[in-house]
Short mmCIF file of C-alpha atoms in Angstrom, two decimals:
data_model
loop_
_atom_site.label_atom_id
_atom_site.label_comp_id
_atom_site.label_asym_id
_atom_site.label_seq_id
_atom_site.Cartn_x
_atom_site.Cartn_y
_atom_site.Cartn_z
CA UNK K 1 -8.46 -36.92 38.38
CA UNK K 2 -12.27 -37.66 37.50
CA UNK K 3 -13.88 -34.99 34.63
CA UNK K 4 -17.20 -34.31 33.70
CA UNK K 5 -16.88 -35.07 29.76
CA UNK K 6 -14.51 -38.32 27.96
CA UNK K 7 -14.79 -36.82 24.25
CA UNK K 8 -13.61 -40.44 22.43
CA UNK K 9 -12.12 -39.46 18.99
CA UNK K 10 -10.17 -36.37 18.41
CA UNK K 11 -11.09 -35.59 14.83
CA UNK K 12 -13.23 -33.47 13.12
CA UNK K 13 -16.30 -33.92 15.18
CA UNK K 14 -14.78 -34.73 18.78
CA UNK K 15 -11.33 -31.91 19.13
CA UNK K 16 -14.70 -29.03 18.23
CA UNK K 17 -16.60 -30.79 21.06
CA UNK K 18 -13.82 -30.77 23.09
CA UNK K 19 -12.92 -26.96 22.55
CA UNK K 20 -16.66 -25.99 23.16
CA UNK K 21 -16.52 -28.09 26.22
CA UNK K 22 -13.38 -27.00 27.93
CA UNK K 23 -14.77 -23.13 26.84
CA UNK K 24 -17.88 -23.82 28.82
CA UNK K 25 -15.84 -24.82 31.91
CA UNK K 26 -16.57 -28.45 31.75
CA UNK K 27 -13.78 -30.48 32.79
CA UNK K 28 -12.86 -32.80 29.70
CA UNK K 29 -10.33 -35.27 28.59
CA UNK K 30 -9.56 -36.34 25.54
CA UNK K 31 -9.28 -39.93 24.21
CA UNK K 32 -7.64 -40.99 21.10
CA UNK K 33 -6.25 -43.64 19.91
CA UNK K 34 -4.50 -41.73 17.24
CA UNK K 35 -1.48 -39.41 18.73
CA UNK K 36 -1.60 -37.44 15.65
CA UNK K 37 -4.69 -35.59 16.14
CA UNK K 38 -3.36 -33.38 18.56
CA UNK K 39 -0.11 -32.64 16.38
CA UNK K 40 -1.84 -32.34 13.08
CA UNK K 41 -5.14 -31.10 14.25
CA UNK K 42 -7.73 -29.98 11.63
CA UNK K 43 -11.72 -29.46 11.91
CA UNK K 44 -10.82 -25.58 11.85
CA UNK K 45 -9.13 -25.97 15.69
CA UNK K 46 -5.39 -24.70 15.04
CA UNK K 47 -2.49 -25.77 17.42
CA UNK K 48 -3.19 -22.18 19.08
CA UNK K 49 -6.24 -23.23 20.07
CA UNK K 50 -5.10 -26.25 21.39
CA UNK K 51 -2.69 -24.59 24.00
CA UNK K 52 -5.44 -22.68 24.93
CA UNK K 53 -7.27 -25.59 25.68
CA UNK K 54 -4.72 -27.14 27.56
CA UNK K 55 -4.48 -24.02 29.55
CA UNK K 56 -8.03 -24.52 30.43
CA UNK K 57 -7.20 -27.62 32.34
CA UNK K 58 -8.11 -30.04 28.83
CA UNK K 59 -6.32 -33.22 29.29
CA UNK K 60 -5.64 -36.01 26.63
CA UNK K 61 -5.05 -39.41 27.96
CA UNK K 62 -4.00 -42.92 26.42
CA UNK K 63 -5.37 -45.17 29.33
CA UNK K 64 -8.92 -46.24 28.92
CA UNK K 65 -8.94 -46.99 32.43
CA UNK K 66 -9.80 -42.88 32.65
CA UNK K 67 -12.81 -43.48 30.28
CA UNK K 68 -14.14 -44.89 33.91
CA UNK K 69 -14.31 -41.49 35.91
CA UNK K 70 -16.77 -39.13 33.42
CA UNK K 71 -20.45 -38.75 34.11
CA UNK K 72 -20.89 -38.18 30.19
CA UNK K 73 -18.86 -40.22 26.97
CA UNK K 74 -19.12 -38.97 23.91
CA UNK K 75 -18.15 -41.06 21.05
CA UNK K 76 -17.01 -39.55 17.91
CA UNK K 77 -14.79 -42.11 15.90
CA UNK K 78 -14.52 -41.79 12.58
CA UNK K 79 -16.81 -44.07 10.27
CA UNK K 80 -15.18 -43.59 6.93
CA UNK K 81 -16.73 -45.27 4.09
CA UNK K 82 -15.14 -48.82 2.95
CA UNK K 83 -14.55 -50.40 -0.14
CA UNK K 84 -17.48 -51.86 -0.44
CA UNK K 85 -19.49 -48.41 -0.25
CA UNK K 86 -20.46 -48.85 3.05
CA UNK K 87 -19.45 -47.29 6.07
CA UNK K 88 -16.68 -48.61 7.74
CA UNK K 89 -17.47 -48.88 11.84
CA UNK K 90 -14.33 -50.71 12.87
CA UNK K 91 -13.10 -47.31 15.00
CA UNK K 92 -16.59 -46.93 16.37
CA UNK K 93 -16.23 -50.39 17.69
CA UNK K 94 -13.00 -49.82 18.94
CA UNK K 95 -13.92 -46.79 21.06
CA UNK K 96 -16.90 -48.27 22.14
CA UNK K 97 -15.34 -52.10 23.64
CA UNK K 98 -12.52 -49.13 25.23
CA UNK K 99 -15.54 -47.49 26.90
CA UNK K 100 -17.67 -50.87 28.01
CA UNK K 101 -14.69 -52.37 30.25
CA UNK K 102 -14.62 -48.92 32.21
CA UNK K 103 -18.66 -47.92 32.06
CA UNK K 104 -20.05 -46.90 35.35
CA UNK K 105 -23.77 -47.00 36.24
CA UNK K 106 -25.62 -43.56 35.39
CA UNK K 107 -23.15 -42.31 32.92
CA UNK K 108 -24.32 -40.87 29.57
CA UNK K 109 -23.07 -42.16 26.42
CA UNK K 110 -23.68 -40.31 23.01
CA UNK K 111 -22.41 -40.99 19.70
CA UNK K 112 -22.13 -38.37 17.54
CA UNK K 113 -20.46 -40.53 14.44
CA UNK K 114 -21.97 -40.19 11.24
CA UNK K 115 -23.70 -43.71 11.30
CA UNK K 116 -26.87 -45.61 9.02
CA UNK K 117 -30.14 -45.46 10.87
CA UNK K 118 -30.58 -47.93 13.58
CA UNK K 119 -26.36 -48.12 14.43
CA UNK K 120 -26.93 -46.64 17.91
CA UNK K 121 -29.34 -49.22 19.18
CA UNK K 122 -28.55 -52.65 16.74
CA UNK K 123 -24.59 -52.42 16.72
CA UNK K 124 -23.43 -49.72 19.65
CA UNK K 125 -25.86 -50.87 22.77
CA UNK K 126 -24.72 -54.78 22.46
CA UNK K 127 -20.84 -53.70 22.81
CA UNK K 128 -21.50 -51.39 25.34
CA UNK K 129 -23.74 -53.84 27.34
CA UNK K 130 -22.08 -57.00 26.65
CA UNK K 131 -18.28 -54.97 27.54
CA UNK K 132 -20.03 -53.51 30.63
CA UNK K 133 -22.60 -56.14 32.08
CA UNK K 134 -24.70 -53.39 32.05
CA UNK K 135 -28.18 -52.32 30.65
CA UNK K 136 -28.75 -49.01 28.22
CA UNK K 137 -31.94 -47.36 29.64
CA UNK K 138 -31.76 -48.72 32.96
CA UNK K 139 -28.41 -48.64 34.22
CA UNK K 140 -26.55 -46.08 31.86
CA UNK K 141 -28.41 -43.62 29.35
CA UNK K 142 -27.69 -44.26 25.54
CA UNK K 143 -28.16 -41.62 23.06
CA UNK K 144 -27.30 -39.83 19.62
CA UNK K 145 -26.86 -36.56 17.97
CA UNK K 146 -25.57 -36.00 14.56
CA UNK K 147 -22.75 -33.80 14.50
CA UNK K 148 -23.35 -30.29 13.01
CA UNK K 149 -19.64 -28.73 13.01
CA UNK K 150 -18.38 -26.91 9.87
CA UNK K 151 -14.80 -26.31 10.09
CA UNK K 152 -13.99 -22.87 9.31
CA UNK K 153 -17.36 -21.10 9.28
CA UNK K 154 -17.20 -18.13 11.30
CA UNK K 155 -20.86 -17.51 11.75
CA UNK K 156 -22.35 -20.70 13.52
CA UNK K 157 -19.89 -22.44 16.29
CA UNK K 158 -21.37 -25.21 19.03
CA UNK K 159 -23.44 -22.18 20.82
CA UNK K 160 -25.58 -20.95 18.34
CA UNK K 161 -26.02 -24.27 16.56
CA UNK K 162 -28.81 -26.28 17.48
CA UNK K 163 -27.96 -29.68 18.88
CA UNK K 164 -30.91 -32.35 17.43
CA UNK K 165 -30.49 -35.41 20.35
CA UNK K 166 -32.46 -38.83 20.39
CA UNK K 167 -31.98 -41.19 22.90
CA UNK K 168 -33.15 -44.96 23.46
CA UNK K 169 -35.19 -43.91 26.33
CA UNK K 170 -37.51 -40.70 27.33
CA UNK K 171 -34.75 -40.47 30.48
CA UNK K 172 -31.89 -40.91 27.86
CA UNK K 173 -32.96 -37.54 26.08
CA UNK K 174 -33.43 -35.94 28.63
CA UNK K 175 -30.01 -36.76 29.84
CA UNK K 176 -28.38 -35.85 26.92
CA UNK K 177 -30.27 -32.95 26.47
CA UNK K 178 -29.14 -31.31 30.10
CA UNK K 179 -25.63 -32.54 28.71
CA UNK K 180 -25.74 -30.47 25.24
CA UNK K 181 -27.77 -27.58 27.02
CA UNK K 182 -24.26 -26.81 28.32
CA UNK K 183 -22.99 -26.02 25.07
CA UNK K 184 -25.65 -24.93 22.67
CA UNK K 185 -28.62 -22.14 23.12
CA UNK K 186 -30.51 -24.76 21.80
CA UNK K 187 -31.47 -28.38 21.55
CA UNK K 188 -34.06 -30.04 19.90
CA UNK K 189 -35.49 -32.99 20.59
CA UNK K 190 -36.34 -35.77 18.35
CA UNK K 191 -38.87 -38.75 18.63
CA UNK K 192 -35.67 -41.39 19.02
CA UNK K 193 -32.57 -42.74 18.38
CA UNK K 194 -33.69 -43.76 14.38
CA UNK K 195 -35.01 -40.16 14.08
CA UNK K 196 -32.02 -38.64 15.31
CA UNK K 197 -29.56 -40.84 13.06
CA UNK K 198 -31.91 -40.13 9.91
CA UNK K 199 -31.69 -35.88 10.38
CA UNK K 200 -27.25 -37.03 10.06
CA UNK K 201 -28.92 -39.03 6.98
CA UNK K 202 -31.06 -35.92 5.55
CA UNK K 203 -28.48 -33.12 5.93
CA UNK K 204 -25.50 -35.07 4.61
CA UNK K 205 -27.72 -36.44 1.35
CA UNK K 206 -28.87 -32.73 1.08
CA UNK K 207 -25.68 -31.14 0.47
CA UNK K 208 -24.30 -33.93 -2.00
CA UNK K 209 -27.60 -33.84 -4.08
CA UNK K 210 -28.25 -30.35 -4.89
CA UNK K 211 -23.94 -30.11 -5.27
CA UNK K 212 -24.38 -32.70 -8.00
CA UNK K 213 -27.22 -30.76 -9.26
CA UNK K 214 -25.46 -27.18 -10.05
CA UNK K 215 -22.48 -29.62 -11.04
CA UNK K 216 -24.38 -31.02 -13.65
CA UNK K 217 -25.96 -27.40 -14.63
CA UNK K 218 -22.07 -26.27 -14.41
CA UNK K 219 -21.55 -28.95 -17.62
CA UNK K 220 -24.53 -27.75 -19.57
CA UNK K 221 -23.86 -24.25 -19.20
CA UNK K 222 -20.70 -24.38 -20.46
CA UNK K 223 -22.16 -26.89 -23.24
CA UNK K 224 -24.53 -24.12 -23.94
CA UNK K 225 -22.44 -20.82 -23.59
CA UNK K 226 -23.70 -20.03 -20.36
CA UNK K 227 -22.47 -17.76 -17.83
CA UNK K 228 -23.94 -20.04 -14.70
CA UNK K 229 -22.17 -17.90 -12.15
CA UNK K 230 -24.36 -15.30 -13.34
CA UNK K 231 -27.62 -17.59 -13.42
CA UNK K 232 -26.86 -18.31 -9.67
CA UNK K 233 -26.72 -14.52 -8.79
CA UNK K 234 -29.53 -14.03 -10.49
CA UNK K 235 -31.52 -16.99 -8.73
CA UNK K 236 -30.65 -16.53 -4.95
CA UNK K 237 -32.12 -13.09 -5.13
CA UNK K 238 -35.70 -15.12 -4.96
CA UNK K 239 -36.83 -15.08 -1.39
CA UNK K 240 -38.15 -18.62 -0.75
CA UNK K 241 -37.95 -22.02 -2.64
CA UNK K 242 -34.54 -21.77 -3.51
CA UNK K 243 -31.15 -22.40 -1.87
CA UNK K 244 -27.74 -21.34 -3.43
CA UNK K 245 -25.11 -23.98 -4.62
CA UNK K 246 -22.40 -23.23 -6.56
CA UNK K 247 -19.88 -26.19 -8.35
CA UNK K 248 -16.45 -27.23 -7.80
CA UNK K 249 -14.14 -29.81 -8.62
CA UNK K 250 -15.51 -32.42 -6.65
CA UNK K 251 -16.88 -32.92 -2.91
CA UNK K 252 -14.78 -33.54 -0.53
CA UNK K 253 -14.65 -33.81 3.36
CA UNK K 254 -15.75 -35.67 6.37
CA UNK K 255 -19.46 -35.87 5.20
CA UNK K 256 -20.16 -38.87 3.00
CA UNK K 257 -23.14 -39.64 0.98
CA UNK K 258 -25.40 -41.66 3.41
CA UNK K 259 -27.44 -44.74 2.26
CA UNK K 260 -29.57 -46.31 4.85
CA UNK K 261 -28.46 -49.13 3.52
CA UNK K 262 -31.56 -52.28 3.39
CA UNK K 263 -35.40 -50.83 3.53
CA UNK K 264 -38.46 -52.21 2.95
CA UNK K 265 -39.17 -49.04 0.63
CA UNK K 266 -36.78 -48.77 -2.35
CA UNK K 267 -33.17 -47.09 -2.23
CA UNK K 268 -32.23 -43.62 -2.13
CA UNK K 269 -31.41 -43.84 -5.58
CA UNK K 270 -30.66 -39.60 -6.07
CA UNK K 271 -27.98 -39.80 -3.39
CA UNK K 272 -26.49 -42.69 -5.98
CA UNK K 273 -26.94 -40.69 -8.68
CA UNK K 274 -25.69 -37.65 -6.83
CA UNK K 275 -22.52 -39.31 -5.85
CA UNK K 276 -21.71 -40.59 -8.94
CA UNK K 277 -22.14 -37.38 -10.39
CA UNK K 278 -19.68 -35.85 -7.78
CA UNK K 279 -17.11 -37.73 -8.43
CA UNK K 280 -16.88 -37.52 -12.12
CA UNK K 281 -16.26 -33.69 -11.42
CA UNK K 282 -12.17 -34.60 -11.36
CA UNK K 283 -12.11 -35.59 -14.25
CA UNK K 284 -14.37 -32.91 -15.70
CA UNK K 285 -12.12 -30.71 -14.71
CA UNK K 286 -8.97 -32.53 -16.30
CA UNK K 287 -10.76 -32.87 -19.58
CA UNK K 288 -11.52 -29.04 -19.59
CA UNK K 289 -7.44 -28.44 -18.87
CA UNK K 290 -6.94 -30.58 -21.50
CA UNK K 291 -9.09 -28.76 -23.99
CA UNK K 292 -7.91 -25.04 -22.64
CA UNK K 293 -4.20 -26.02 -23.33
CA UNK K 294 -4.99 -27.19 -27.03
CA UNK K 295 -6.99 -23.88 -27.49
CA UNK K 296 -3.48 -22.24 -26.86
CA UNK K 297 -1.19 -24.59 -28.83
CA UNK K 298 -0.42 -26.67 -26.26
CA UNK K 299 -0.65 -30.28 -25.57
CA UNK K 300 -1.52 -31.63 -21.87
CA UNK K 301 1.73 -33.95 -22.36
CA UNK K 302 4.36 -32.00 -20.82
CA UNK K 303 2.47 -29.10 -20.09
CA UNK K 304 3.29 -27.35 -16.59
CA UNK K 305 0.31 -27.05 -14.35
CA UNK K 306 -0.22 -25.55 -11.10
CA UNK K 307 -2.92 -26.24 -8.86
CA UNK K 308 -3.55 -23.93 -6.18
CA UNK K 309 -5.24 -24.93 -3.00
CA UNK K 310 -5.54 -28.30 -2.38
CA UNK K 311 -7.39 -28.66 0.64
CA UNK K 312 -11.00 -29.60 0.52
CA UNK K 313 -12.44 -26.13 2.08
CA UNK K 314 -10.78 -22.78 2.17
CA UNK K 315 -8.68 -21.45 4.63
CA UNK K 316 -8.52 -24.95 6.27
CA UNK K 317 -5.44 -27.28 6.36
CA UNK K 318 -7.62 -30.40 5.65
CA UNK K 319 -7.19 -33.10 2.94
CA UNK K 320 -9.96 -35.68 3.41
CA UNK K 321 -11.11 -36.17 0.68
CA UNK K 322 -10.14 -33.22 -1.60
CA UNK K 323 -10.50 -33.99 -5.01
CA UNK K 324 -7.22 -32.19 -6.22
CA UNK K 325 -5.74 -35.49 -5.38
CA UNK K 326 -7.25 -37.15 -8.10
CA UNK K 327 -7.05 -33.97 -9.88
CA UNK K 328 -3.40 -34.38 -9.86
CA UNK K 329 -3.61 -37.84 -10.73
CA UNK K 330 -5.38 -37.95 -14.19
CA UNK K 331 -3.22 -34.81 -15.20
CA UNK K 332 -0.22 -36.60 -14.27
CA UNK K 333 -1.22 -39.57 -16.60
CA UNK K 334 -1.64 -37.44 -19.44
CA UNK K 335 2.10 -36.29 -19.22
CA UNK K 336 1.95 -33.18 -17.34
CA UNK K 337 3.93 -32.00 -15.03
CA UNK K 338 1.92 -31.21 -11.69
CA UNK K 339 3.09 -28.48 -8.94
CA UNK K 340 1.22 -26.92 -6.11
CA UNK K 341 0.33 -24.10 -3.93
CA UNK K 342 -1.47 -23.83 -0.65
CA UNK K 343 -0.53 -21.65 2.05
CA UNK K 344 -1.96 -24.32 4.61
CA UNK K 345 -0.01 -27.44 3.23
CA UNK K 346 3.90 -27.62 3.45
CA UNK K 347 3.49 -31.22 2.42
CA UNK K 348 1.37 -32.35 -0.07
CA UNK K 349 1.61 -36.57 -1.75
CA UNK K 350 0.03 -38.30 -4.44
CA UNK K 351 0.18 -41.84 -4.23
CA UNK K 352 2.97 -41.56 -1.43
CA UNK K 353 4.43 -39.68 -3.92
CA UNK K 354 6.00 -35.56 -3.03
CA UNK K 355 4.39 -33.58 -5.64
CA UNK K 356 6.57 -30.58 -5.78
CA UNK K 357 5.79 -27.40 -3.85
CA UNK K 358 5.60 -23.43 -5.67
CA UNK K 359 7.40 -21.00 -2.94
CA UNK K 360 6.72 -18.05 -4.76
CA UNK K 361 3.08 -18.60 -5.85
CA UNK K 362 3.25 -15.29 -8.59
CA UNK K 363 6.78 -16.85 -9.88
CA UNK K 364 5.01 -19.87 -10.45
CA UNK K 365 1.75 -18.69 -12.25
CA UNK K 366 4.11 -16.98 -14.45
CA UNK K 367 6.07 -20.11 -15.57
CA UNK K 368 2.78 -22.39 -15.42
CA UNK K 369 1.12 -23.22 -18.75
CA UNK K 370 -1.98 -23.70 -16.96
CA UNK K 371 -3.04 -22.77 -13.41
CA UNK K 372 -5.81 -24.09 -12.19
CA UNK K 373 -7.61 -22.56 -9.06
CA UNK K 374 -9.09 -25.55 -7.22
CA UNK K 375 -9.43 -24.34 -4.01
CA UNK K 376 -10.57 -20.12 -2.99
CA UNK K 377 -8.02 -19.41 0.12
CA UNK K 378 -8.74 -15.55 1.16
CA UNK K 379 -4.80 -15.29 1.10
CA UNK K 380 -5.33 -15.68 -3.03
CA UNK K 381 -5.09 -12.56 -4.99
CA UNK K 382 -7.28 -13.75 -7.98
CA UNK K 383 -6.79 -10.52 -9.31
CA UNK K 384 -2.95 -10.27 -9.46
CA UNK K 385 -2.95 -13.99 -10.60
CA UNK K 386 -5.33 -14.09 -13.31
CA UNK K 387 -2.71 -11.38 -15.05
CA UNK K 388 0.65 -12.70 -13.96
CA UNK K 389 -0.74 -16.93 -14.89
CA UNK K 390 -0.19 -17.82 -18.61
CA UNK K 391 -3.72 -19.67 -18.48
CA UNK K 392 -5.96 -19.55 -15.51
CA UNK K 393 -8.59 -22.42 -14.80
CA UNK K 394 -10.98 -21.36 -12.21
CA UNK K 395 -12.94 -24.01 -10.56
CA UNK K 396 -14.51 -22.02 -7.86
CA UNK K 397 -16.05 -18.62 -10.18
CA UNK K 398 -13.99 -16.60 -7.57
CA UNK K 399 -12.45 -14.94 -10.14
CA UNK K 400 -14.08 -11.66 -12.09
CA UNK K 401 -16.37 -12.07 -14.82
CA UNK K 402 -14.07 -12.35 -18.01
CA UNK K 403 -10.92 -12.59 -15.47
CA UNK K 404 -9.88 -16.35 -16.07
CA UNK K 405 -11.57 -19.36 -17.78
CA UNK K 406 -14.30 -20.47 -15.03
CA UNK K 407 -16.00 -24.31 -14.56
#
């Protein structure tokens, strides 16, 4: 049966798209490689919602053949970053040679894959024209729009997000603009594909840099004797010029540092800087467990420590790229003995390895030499756990002032 909308990756950018679609009354279909998306789903969409959408006529299918009968495709494979440090487009290749085999004349193809500027045009158009025999901007419109989703945030959803779309041609915006007009109350239209690409570029590199930032202010204020939750609260109150971050353990998520890789101008050298700075935060935060357990007598080497929350946003059952992995690690090196918590994760492995689970979380603070908070689920009582845990690490200054040792 032909649909209106192919959404090509069920992850965290395409099973939103797919929700906001099928809610809008577009017929959709699904396309994923990967059967597990639908039975492990994450991006905030729970397996409620997915019966729901199902209900609403949403259809997942295996065959690419069905990639044939949309008007619009919307790519959204997942470019992870590779060893090397750069991104890895081996499943945005994949989706698109699926799509160029079936593409029809007239149909709109977006990518909405976080991508380096110029991917669309230099490495997406060839496999979709050389797959399809067909031309982008003549025979089939070609254009991108950098996904916005936040899992889990309950105030901005696909409607009252803006949608920023380039496309190749003036006809190819405009296309994907009446697509996305669906969905959104607005859209915003940039110059081109590059321009479009670079906003995925500018947000992304935002958020990492002024998280390394605080991060780094996080170490000197505790250098210093400095309450920095405090500082913060202090600071947002100014009306303009300033935007709140607070630290954490790490960064983690579907949102990777973005280097435009080769310029004629010089590198983004902060978002180097910023990254490296990120990921030291792991071990920051080992170092610090270290030094709170000798405070109290206690060495790190056989010491029990729980981590609670392990995902790498609250209230979400996502793991990409949560740094209580590594957290877990480096403690686990120096001799302790690492359990967990998190409401949202009955199954949680380090290195392939089970790392065992707390059933009763209070039980478990209570036996713990060291607890450290790394992620904030609402379901924690930081309250009742900063009095029943032995030691309490806070990573996230959820707790009360002078309730638990904070970052």
């Amino acid at each position: 049966m032909p649909a209106d909308l192919a959404v090509i990756g069920l992850g965290h950018l395409g099973l939103p798209l797919a929700q906001a679609a099928v809610a809008s009354g577009i017929e959709t279909i699904g396309y994923d490689p990967d059967p597990r998306q639908l039975t492990e789903p994450a991006a905030g969409v729970t397996p409620a919602d997915i019966r729901r959408m199902l209900s609403g006529g949403f259809r997942t299918v295996t065959d690419a053949a069905e990639l044939g009968r949309v008007r619009t495709a919307v790519i959204c494979a997942p470019t992870p970053m590779g060893a090397d440090g750069t991104l890895d487009l081996t499943p945005l290749a994949d989706a698109a040679r699926a799509l160029a085999s079936r593409l029809r004349p007239h149909t709109t193809v977006l990518l909405e894959s976080a991508v380096e500027p110029g991917t669309t045009e230099g490495f997406l158009r060839p496999l979709l024209e050389e797959g399809s025999g067909l031309r982008a901007g003549r025979d089939f419109h070609l254009a991108y729009s950098p996904g916005r989703t936040d899992p889990g945030r309950r105030t901005h959803g696909y409607a009252n997000t803006p949608k920023v779309i380039g496309g190749l041609t003036p006809a190819c915006t405009e296309s994907a603009a009446a697509f996305y007009a669906r969905l959104t109350d607005k859209v915003v239209r940039a110059r081109g594909l590059r321009e479009a690409e670079t906003v995925k570029v500018l947000e992304t590199n935002f958020r990492h840099v002024n998280i390394a930032l605080v991060n780094e202010m996080a170490v000197l204020c505790h250098d210093l004797g400095i309450d920095l939750w405090d500082v913060i609260r202090c600071a947002e109150t100014k009306p303009f010029g300033f935007q709140a971050f607070r630290p954490g353990p790490g960064v983690g998520g579907h949102g990777v540092p973005l280097d435009p890789g080769p310029t004629p101008c010089r590198p983004l050298r902060m978002v180097g800087l910023a990254q490296e700075i990120n990921s030291r935060m792991p071990q920051y935060v080992v170092r610090r467990c270290a030094t709170l357990l000798n405070e109290h007598g206690k060495s790190a080497r056989g010491a029990r420590v729980l981590l609670l929350g392990v995902t790498y946003k609250p209230d979400l059952a996502d793991l990409q790229g949560s740094p209580a992995t590594e957290i877990a690690r480096r403690l686990t090196d120096l001799g302790a003995s690492v359990s967990y918590h998190d409401p949202y994760v009955p199954d949680w492995r380090m290195d392939q390895v089970p790392v065992p689970r707390a059933d009763s979380l209070y039980e478990a603070a209570a036996a713990a030499d060291l607890t450290v908070l790394v992620q904030h689920h609402r379901t924690y009582d930081l309250q009742g756990l900063a009095v029943k845990a032995q030691l309490l690490l806070d990573t996230r200054g959820a707790t009360p002032a002078g309730a638990a040792h904070r970052l």
